[in-house]
Short mmCIF file of C-alpha atoms in Angstrom, two decimals:
data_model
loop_
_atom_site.label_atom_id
_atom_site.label_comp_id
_atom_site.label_asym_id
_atom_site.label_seq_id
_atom_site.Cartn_x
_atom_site.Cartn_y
_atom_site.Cartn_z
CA UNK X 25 -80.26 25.59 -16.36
CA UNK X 26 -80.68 29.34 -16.58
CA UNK X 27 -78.73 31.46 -18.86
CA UNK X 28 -76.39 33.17 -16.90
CA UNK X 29 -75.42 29.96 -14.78
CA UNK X 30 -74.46 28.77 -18.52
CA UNK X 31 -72.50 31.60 -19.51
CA UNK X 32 -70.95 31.82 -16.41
CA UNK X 33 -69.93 27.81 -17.08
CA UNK X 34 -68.92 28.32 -20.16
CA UNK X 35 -66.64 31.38 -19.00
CA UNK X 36 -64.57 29.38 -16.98
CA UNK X 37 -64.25 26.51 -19.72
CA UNK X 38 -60.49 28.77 -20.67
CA UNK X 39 -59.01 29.19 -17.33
CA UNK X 40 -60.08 25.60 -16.96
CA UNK X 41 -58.11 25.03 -20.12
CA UNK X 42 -54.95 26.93 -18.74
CA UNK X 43 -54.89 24.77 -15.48
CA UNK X 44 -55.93 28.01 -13.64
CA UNK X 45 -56.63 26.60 -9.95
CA UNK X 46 -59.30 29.29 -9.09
CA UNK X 47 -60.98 28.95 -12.67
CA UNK X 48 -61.08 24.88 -11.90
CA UNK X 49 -62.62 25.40 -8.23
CA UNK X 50 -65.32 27.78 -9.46
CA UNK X 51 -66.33 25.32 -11.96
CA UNK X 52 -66.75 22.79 -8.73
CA UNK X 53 -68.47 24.93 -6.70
CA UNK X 54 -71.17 25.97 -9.48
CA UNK X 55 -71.15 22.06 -10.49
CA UNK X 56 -70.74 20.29 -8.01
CA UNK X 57 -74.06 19.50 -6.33
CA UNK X 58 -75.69 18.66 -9.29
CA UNK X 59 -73.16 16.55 -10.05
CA UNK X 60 -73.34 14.67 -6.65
CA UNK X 61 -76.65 14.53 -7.30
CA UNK X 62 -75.90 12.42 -10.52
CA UNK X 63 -73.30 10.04 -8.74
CA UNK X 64 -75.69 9.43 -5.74
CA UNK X 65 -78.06 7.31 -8.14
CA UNK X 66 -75.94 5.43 -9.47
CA UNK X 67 -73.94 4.53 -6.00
CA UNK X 68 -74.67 2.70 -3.40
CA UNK X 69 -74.20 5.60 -0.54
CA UNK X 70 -73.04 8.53 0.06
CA UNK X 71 -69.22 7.59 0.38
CA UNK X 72 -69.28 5.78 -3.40
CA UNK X 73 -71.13 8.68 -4.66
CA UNK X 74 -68.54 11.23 -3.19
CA UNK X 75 -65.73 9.01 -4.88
CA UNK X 76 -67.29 9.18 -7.86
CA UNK X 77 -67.63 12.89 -8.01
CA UNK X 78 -63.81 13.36 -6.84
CA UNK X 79 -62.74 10.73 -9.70
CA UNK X 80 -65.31 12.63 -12.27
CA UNK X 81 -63.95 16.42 -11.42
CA UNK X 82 -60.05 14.89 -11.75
CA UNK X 83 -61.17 13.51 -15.05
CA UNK X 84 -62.61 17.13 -15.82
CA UNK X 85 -59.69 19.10 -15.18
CA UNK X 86 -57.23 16.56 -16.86
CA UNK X 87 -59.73 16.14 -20.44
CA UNK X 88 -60.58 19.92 -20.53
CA UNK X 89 -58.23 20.66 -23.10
CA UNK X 90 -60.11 17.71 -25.12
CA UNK X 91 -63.24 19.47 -24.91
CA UNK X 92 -64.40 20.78 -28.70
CA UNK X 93 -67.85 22.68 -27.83
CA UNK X 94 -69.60 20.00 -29.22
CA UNK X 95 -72.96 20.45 -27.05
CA UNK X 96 -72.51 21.85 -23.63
CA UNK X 97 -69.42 22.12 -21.07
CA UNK X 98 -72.06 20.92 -18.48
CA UNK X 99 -73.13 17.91 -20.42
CA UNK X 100 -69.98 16.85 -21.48
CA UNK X 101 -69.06 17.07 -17.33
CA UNK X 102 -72.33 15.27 -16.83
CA UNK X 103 -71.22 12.41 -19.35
CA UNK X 104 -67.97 12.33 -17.95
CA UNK X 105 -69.71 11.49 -14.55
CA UNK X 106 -71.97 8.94 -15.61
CA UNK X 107 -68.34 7.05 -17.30
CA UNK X 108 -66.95 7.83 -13.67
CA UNK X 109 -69.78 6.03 -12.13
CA UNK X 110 -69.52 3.01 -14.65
CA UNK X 111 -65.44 2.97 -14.12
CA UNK X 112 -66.80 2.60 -10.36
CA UNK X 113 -69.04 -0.26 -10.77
CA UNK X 114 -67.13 -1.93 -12.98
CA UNK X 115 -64.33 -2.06 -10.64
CA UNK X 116 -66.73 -3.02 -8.03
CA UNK X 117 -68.20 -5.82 -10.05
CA UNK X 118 -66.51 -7.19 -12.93
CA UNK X 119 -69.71 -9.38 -14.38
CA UNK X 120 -72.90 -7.39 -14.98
CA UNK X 121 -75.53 -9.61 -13.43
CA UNK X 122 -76.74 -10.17 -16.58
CA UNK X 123 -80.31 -11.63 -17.09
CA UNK X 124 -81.14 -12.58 -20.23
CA UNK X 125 -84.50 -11.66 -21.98
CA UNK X 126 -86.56 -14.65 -21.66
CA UNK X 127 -86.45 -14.68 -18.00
CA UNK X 128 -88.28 -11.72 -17.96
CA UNK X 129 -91.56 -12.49 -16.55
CA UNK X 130 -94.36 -9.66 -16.98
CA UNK X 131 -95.05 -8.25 -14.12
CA UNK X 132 -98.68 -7.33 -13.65
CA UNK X 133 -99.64 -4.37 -15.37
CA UNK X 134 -101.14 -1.82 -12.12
CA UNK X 135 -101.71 1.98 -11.80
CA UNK X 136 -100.70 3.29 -9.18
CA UNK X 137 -99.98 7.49 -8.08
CA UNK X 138 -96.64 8.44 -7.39
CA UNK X 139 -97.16 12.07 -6.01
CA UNK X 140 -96.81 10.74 -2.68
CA UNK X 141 -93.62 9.65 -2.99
CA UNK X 142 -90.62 11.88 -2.00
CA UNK X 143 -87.82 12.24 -3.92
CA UNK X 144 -85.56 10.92 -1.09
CA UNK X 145 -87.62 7.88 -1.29
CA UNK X 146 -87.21 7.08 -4.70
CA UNK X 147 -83.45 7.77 -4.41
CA UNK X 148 -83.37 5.09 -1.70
CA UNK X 149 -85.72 2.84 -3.90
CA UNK X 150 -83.02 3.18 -6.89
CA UNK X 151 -79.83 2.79 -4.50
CA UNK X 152 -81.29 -0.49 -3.15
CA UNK X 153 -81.89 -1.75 -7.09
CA UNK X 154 -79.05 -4.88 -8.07
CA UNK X 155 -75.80 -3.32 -8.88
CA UNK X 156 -76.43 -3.98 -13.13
CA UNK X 157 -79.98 -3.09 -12.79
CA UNK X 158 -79.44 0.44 -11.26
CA UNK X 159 -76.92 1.10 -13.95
CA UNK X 160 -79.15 0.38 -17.05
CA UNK X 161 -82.10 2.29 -15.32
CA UNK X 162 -80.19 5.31 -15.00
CA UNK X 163 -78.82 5.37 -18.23
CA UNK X 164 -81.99 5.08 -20.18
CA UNK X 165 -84.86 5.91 -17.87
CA UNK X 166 -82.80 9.37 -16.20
CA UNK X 167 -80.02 9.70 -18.85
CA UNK X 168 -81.46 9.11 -21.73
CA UNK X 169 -79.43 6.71 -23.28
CA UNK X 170 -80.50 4.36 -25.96
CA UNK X 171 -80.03 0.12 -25.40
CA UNK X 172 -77.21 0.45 -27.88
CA UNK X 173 -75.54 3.32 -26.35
CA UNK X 174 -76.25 0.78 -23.12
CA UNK X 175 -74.59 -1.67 -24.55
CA UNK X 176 -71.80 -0.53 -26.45
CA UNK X 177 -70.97 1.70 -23.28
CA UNK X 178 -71.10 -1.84 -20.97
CA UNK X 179 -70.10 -4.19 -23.21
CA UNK X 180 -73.21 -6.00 -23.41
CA UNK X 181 -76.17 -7.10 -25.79
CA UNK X 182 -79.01 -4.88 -26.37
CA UNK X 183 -81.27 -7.33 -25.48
CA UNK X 184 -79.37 -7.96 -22.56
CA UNK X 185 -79.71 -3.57 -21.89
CA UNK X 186 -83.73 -4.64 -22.41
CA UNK X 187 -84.21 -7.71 -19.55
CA UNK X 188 -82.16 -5.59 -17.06
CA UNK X 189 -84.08 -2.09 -17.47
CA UNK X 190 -87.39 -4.81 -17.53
CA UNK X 191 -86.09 -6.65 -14.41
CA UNK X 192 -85.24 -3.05 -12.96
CA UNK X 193 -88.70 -1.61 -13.62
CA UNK X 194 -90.54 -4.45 -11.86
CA UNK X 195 -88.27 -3.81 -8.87
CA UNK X 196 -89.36 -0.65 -8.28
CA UNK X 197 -92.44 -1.02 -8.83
CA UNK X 198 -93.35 -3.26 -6.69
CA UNK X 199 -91.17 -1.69 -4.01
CA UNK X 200 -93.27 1.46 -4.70
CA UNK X 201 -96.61 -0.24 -4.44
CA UNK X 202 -95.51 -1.55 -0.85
CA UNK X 203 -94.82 1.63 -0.03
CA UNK X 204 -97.86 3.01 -1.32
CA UNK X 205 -99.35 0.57 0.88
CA UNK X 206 -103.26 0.56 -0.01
CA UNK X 207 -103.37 3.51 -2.62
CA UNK X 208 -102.81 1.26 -5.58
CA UNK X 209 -105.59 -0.34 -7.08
CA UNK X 210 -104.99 -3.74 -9.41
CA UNK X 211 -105.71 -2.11 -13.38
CA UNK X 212 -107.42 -4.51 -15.26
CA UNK X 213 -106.04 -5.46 -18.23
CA UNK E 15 -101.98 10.64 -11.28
CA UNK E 16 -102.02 7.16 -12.47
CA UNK E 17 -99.17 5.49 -13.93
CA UNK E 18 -99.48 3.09 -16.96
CA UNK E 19 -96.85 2.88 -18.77
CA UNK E 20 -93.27 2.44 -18.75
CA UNK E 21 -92.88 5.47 -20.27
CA UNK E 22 -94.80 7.42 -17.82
CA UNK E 23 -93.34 5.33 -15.31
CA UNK E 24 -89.42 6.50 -16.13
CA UNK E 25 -90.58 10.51 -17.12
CA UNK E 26 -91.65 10.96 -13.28
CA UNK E 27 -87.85 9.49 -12.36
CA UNK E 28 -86.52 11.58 -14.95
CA UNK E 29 -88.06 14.62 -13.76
CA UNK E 30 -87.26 13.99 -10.55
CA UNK E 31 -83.86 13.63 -10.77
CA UNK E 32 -83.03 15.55 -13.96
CA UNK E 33 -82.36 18.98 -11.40
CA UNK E 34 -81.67 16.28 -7.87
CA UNK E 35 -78.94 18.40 -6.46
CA UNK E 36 -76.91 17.24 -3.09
CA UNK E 37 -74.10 19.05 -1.56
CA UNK E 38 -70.83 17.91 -1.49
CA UNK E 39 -68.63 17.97 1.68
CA UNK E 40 -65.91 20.24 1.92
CA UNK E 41 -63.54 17.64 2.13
CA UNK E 42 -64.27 16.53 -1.72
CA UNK E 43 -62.62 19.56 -3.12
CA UNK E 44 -59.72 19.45 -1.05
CA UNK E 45 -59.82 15.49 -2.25
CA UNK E 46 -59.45 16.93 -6.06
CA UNK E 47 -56.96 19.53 -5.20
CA UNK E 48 -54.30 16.74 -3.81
CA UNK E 49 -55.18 14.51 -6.24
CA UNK E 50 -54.48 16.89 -9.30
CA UNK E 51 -51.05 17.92 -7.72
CA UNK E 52 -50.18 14.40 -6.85
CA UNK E 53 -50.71 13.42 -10.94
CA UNK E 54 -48.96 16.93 -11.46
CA UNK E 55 -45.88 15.75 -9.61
CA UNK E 56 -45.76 12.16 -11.14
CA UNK E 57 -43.60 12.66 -13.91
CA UNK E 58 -42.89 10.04 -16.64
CA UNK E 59 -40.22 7.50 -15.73
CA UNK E 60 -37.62 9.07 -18.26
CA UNK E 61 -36.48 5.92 -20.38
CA UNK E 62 -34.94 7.74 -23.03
CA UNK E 63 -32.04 9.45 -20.43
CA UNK E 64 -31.72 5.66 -18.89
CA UNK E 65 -31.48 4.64 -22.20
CA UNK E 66 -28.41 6.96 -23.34
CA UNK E 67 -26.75 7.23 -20.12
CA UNK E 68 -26.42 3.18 -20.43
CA UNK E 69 -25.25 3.86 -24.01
CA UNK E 70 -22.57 6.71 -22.64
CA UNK E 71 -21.62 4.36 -19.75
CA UNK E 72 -20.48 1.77 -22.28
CA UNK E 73 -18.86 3.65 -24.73
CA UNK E 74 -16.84 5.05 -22.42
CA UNK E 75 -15.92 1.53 -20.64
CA UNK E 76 -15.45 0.14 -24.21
CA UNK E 77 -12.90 3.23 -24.66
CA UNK E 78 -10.65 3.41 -21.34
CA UNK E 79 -10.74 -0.40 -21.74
CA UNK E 80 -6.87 -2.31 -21.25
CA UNK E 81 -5.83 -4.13 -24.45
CA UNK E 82 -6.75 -7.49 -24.45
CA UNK E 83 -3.63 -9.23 -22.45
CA UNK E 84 -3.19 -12.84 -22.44
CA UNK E 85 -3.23 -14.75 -18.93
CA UNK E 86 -0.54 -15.48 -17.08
CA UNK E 87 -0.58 -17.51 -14.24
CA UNK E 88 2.22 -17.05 -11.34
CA UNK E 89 2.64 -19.84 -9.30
CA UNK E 90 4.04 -20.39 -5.70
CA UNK E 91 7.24 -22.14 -5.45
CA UNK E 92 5.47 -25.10 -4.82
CA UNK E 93 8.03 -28.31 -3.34
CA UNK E 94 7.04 -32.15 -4.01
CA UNK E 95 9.11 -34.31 -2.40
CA UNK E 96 9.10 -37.77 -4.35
CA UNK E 97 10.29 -41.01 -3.07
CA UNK E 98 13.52 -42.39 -4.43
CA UNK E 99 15.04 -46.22 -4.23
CA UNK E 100 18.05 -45.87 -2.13
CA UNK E 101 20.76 -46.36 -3.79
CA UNK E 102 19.26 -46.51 -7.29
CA UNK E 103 21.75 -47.49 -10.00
CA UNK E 104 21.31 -45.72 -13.65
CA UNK E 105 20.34 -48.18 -15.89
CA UNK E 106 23.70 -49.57 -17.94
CA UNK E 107 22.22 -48.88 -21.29
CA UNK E 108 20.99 -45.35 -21.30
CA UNK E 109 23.04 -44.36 -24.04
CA UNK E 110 24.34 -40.63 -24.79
CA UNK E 111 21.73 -40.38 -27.70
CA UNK E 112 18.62 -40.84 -25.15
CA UNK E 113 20.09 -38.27 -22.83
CA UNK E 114 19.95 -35.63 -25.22
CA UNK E 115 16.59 -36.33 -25.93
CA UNK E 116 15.33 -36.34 -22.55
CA UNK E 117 16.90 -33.52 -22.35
CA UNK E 118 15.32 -31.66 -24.91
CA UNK E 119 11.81 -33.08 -23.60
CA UNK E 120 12.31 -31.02 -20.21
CA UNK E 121 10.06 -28.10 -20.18
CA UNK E 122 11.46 -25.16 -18.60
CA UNK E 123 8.69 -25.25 -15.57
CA UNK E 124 8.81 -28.64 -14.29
CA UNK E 125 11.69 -31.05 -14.17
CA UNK E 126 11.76 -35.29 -14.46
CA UNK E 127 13.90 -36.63 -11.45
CA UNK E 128 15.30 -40.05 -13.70
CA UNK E 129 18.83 -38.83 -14.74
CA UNK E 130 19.58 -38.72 -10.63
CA UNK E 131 23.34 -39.67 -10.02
CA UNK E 132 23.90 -42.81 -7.32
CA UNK E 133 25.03 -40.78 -4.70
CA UNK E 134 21.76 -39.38 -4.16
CA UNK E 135 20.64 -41.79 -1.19
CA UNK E 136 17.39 -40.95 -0.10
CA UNK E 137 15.11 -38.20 -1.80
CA UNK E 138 15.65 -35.10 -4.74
CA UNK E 139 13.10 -32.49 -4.94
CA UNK E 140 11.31 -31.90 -8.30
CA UNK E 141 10.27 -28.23 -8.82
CA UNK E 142 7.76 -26.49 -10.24
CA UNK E 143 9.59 -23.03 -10.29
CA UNK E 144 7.40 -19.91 -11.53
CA UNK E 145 9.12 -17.35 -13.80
CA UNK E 146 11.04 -15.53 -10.88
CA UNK E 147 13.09 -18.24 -10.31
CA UNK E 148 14.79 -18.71 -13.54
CA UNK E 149 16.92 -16.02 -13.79
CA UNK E 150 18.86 -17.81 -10.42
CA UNK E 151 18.67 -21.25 -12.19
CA UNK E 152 20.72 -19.28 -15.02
CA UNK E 153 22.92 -18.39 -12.66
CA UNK E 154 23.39 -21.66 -11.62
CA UNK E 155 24.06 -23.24 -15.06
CA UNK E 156 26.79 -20.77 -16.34
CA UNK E 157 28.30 -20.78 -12.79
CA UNK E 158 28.17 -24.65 -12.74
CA UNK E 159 29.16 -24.77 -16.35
CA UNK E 160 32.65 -22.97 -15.78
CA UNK E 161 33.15 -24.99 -12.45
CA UNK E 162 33.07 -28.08 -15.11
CA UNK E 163 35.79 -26.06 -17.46
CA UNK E 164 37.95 -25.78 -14.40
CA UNK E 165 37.49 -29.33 -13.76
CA UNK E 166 35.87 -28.91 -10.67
CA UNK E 167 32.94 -30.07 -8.87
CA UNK E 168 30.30 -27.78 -7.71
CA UNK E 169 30.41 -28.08 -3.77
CA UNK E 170 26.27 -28.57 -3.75
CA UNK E 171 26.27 -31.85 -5.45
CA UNK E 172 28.08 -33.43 -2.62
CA UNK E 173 25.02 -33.01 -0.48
CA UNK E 174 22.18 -35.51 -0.51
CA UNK E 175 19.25 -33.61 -1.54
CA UNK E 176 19.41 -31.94 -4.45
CA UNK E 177 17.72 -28.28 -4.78
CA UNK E 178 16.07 -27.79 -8.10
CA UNK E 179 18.20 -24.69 -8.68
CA UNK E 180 21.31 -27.31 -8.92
CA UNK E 181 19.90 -29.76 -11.21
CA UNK E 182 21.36 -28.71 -14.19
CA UNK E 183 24.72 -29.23 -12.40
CA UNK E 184 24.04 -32.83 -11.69
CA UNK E 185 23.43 -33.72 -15.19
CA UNK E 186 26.76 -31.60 -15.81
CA UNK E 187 28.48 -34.06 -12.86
CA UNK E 188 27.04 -37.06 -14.71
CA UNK E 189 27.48 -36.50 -18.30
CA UNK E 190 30.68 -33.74 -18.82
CA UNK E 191 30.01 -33.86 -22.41
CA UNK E 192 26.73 -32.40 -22.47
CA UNK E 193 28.45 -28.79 -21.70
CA UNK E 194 27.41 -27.71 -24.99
CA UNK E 195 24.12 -28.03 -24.43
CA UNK E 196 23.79 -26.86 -21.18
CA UNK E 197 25.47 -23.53 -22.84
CA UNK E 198 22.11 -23.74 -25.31
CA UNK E 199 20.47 -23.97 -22.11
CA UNK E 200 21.36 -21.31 -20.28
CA UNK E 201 21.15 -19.20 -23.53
CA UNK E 202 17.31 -20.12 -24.53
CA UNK E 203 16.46 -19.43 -20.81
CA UNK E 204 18.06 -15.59 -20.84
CA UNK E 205 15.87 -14.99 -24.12
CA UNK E 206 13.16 -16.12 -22.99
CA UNK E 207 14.18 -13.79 -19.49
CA UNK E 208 14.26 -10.97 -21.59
CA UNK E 209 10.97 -11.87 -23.87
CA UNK E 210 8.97 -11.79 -20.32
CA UNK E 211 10.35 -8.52 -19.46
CA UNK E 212 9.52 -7.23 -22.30
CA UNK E 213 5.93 -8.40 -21.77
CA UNK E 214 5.02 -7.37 -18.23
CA UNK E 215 2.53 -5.64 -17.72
CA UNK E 216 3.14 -2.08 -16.81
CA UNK E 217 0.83 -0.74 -13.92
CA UNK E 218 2.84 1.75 -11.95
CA UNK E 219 5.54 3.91 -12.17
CA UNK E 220 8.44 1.82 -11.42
CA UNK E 221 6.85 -0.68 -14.16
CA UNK E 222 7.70 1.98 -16.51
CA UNK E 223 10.97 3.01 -15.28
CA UNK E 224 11.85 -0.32 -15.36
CA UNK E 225 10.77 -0.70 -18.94
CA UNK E 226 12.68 2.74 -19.64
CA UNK E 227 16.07 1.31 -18.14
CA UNK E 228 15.86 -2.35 -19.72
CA UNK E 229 15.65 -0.43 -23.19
CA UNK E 230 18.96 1.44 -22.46
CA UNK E 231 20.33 -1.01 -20.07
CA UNK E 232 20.90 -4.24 -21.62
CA UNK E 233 22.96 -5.44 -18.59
CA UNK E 234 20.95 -8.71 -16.26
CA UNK E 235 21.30 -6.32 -13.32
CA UNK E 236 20.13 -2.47 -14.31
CA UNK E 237 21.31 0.22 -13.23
CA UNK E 238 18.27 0.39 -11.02
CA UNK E 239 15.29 -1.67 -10.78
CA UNK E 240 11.74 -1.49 -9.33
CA UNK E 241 9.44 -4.17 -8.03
CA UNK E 242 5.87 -4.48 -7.05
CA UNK E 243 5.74 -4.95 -3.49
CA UNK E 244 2.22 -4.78 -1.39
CA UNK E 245 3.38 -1.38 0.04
CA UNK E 246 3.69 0.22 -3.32
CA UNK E 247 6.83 -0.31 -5.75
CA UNK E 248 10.43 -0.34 -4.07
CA UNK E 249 14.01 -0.31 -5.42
CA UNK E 250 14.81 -4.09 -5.76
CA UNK E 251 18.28 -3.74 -7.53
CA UNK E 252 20.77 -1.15 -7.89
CA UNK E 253 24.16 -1.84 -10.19
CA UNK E 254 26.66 1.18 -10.12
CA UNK E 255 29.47 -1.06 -11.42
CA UNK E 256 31.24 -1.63 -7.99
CA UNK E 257 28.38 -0.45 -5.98
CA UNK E 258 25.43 -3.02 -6.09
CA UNK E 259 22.63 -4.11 -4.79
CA UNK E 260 20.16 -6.53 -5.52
CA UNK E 261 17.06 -7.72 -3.12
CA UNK E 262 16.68 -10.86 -2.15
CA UNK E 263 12.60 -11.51 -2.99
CA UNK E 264 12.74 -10.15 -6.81
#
């Protein structure tokens, strides 16, 4: 983020405050498409991920008076739709398709290039991921998240955070090397 | 370049997506806009104004409430007709004594049929009379009781059904002597006249001018007297000395 889109963010964090309509939709309009961008991974399509950015920008405008300045206005938005997301697939799936660590098999170690691929394609590669597997790969791999943040946030064990971010991994990467078709080479080891 | 490691592996994802923008539809913010006024417009359900109108409500029931009245019940005239032997013969030995207590044991609402003279051939009618009625059955006594001074017979017990209204003549016809106590009689019947009186309930106007004029009027027929019809309250007696009136339902 450049510095004057964060000023200009953080500017309209007090008519925000005071319920000001036109403050709140040029928040949305500056933060929007990023913020789709965040819902789309973690939905299934686009009509879940638009749902999730209309219940995440409600959520804004109702919490903005909760809002300290602890780290940034667009991070605390961000983390408020990542918990819209989770509300979403929750709601969607009430067990986490949990796997538990010893059924994770190691998948064979390979090197492969990923230049090729097109962001597009690795959207669609996450999208198609198990419902609980998508979830724990975008909170650690994208978010940043730790496996107890994971599981304190989904009500789960860490080591059950571990097999589904292992299990999610091994998806996608053999999903990639198929669509890599011959570039990958087996790595020997 | 070649991917080993996980870490490597979720870096090019991050960096991929860290910045992934999409754009919205229009239709999203419009979405947010109906959905912030609809929450806007949802007020609370206010509780604490049910709450203390309820509590307002009741207090104010509890205050315009009636005194607690005891229930009374008012009857129709209601007629049994009972069976009687023809020709049925008082029993020889019922003794002067016995009729006094039998007397005594007749409550003022319904009446025993035993004490029936012989002449009575084929049925009397026992009656349960509601309060109403009394103040004719008072009538009745005293009238019958001075026929009985004068040594005459009361022209009704000729007949062969007895109304209730006459039945204190008929013990009269069959035991003179007890003229004393039909005199108590009478008397415990126009006290307990006047104790009801005194105790009906006032709902309307003419209740109260009726409760006005029985203070000041201690006559049986006022000088004017309302009752409760269906149409609203009427004149029901009128007693100017000569000029008087009295209706025929009160």
């Amino acid at each position: 983020m450049n510095i004057s889109r964060k000023l200009a963010v953080d500017d309209l964090l007090e008519g925000c405050r005071r319920g000001e309509r036109r403050a709140q939709e040029l928040l949305y309009k500056m933060l929007a498409s990023r913020m789709l961008g965040v819902c789309t991974r973690y939905a299934k399509d686009r009509y879940e991920a638009e749902d999730m950015l209309q219940i995440g920008f409600v959520k804004v405008f109702q919490k903005v008076k909760e809002f300290r300045g602890e780290g940034s206005f667009e991070g605390w938005i961000r983390r408020i739709m990542v918990n819209s997301a989770i509300e979403v697939y929750r709601k969607n799936q009430r067990m986490l398709d949990v796997v538990d660590i010893n059924e994770v098999y190691d998948v064979q170690q390979v090197t492969f290039d990923m230049n090729g691929l097109e962001t597009k394609d690795l959207l669609r590669l996450i999208q198609q991921l198990p419902a609980g597997y998508k979830l724990v790969f975008n909170l650690y791999a994208i978010e940043g998240y730790s496996h107890k943040e994971i599981a304190d946030q989904l009500g789960i064990t860490e080591g059950a955070s571990k097999s589904q971010l292992s299990r999610a991994r091994a998806v996608l990467k053999e999903k990639i090397m198929k669509l890599e078709g011959s570039k990958y080479v087996d790595h020997v080891g | 370049m070649s991917i080993t490691s996980d870490k490597e592996f979720d870096k090019v994802f991050k960096d991929r997506f860290d910045s992934f923008e999409l754009d919205p539809p229009p239709a999203a913010w419009t979405g947010i806009v109906q959905e912030l006024d609809r929450v806007k417009s949802k007020k609370p359900f206010p509780y604490v104004w049910v709450a203390a109108a309820s509590l307002a409500a009741v207090l104010t029931a509890l205050w315009f409430a009636p005194p607690n009245e005891g229930m009374r019940l008012h009857g129709k005239t209601e007629v049994q007709q009972v069976p009687v032997e023809a020709n049925r013969e008082i029993p020889a030995e019922v003794t002067e004594p016995e009729t006094t207590q039998m007397m005594a044991a007749i409550t003022p609402v319904e009446e025993i049929a035993a004490p029936v003279p012989a002449q009575i051939k084929s049925k009397i009618r026992v009656s349960i009379e509601p309060e109403g009625a009394k103040v004719e059955r008072e009538e009745s006594s005293i009238a019958l009781v001075a026929a009985e001074t004068e040594g005459e017979r009361a022209p009704e017990l000729t007949e062969a059904t007895a109304l209730p209204e006459e039945r204190p003549a008929t013990f009269t016809q069959a035991r003179p002597s007890r003229k004393e106590t039909l005199t108590m009689l009478a008397a415990a019947e126009e006290a307990e006249l006047e104790e009801s009186r005194a105790r009906r309930k006032i709902k309307s106007v003419g209740d109260i001018v009726n409760f006005v004029v029985g203070k000041v009027d201690k006559r049986k027929d006022k000088i004017i007297e309302f009752a409760n019809e269906e149409e609203g309250n009427v004149v029901s007696g009128i007693n100017l000395g000569l000029l008087q009136f009295k209706s025929k339902e009160k």
